Short mmCIF file of C-alpha atoms in Angstrom, two decimals:
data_model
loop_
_atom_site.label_atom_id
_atom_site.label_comp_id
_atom_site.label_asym_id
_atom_site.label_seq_id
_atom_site.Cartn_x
_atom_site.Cartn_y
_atom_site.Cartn_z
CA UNK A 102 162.30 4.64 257.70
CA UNK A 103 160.88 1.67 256.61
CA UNK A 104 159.84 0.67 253.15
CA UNK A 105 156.57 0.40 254.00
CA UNK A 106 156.49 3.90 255.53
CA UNK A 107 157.87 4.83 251.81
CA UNK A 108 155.08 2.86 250.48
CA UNK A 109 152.53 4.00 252.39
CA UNK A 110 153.61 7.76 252.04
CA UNK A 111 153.77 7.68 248.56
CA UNK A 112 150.45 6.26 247.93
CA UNK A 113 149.31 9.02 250.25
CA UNK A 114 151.04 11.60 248.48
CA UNK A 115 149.85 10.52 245.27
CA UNK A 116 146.43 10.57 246.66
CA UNK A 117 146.93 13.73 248.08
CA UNK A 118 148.39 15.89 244.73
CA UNK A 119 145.39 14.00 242.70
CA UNK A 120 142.82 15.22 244.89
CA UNK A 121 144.03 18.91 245.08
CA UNK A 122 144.27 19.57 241.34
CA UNK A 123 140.47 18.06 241.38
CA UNK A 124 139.78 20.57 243.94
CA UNK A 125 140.97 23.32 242.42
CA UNK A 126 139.26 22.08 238.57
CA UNK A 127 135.94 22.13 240.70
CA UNK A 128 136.35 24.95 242.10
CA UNK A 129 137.55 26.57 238.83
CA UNK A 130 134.16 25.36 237.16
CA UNK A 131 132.36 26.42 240.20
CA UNK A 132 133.61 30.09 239.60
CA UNK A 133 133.23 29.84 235.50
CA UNK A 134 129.33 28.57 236.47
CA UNK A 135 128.87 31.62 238.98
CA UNK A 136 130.32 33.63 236.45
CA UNK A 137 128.27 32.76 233.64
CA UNK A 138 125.35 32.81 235.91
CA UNK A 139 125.96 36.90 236.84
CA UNK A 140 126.84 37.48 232.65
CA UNK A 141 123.54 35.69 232.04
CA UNK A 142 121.73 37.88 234.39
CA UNK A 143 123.50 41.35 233.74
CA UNK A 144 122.55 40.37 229.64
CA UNK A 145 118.89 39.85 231.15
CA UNK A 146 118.62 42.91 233.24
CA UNK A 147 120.02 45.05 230.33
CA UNK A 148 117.42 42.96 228.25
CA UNK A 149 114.68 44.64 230.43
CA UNK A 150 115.87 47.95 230.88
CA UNK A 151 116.55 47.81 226.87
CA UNK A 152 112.47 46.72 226.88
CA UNK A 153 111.16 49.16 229.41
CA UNK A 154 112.68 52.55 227.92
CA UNK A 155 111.77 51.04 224.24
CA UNK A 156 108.40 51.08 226.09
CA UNK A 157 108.73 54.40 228.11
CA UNK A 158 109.55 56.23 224.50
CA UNK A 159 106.91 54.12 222.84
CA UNK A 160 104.10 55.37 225.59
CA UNK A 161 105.44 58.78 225.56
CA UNK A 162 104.88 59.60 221.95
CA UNK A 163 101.43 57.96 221.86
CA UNK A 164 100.99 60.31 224.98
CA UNK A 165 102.02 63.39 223.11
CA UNK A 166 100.02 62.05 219.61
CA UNK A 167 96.86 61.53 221.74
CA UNK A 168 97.77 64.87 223.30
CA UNK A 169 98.07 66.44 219.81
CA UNK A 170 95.75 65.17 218.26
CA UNK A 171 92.83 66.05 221.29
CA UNK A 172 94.36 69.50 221.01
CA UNK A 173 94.09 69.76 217.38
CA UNK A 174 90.64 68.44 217.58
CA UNK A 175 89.28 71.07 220.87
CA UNK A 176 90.77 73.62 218.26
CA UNK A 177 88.75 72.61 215.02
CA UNK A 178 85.39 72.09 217.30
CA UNK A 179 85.82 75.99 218.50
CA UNK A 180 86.76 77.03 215.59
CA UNK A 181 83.50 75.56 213.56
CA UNK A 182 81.04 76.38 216.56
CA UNK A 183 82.83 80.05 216.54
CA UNK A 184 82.31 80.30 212.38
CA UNK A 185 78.58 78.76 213.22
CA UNK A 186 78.01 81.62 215.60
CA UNK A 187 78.93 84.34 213.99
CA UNK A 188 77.06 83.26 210.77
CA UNK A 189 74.10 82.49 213.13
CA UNK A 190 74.64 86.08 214.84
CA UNK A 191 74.78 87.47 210.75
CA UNK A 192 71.80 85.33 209.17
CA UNK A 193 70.06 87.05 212.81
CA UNK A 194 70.69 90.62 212.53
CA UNK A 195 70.14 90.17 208.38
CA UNK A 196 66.33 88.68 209.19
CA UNK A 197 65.81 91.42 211.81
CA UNK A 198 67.26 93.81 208.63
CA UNK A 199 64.57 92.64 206.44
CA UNK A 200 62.15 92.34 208.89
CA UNK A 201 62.39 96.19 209.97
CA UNK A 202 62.59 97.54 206.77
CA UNK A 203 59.56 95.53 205.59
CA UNK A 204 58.16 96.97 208.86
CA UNK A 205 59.59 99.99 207.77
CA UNK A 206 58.38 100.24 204.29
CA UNK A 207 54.47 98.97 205.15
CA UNK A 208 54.31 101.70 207.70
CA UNK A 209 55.24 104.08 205.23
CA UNK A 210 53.05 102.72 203.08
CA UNK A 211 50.40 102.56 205.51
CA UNK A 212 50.77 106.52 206.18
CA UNK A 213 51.03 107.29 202.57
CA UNK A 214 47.76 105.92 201.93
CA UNK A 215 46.29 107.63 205.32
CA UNK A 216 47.59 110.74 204.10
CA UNK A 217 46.68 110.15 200.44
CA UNK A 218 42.99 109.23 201.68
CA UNK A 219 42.91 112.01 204.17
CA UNK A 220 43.94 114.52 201.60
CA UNK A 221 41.04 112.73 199.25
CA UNK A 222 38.54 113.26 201.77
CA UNK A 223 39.61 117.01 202.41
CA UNK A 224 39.59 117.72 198.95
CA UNK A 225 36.30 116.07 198.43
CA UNK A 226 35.13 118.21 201.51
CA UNK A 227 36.13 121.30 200.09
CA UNK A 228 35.29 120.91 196.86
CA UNK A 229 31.77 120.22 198.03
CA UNK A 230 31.95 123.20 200.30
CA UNK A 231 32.81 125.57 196.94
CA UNK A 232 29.91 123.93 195.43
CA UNK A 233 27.67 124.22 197.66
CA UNK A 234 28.82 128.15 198.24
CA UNK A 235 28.82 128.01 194.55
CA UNK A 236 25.34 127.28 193.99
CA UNK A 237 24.08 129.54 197.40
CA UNK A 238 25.43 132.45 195.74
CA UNK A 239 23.82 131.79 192.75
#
């Protein structure tokens, strides 16, 4: 072999085992990049999910609040309409009380006075009657 051969081999070479351990640094950043790239999106996605059941939970209880709440509410409206009714129905059949036995008590009084008036007229009648039989016989 020549010199130049030598020469020309070793430049070569040299070129050679410079360029491989370039390679392999690129290719090693290449990976480390991908790699941060996949960590950066995994830390993301678990960033959402993280979010979204925060927000699930979040919607859920105001959900079941509302829910309550609307429930609670139906409940206190039936109840007062339910306590207005039955005082309604009460104050009703007290007036319809009063009014009967006002009814009641004027018609009584109405036929004590007929009675008391028809018993004044009989009595006037036959009083009359004894004095006028009274006096005939006389």
């Amino acid at each position: 072999m020549n010199r130049n051969t030598v020469i020309v081999g070793l430049i070569f070479s040299g070129i050679f085992l410079s360029i491989v351990p370039m390679q392999f640094i690129y290719a090693q950043n290449l990976i480390t990049e991908k790699l941060d790239t996949i960590k950066n999106a995994t830390e993301d996605a678990v960033g959402i999910i993280e979010n979204t059941t925060k927000s699930a939970i979040t919607a859920g209880a105001t959900i079941a609040k509302n829910a309550t709440e609307d429930a609670v509410g139906i409940i206190e409206n039936t109840t007062k309409s339910a306590i207005t009714t039955g005082t309604e129905l009460v104050a009703n059949a007290t007036e319809a009380t009063t009014e009967a036995t006002e009814s009641a008590i004027t018609t009584g009084t109405e036929l004590v006075a007929n009675a008391t008036e028809a018993t004044t007229e009989a009595t006037e009648r036959i009083g009359s009657q004894c004095y006028r039989s009274h006096y005939r016989s006389h």
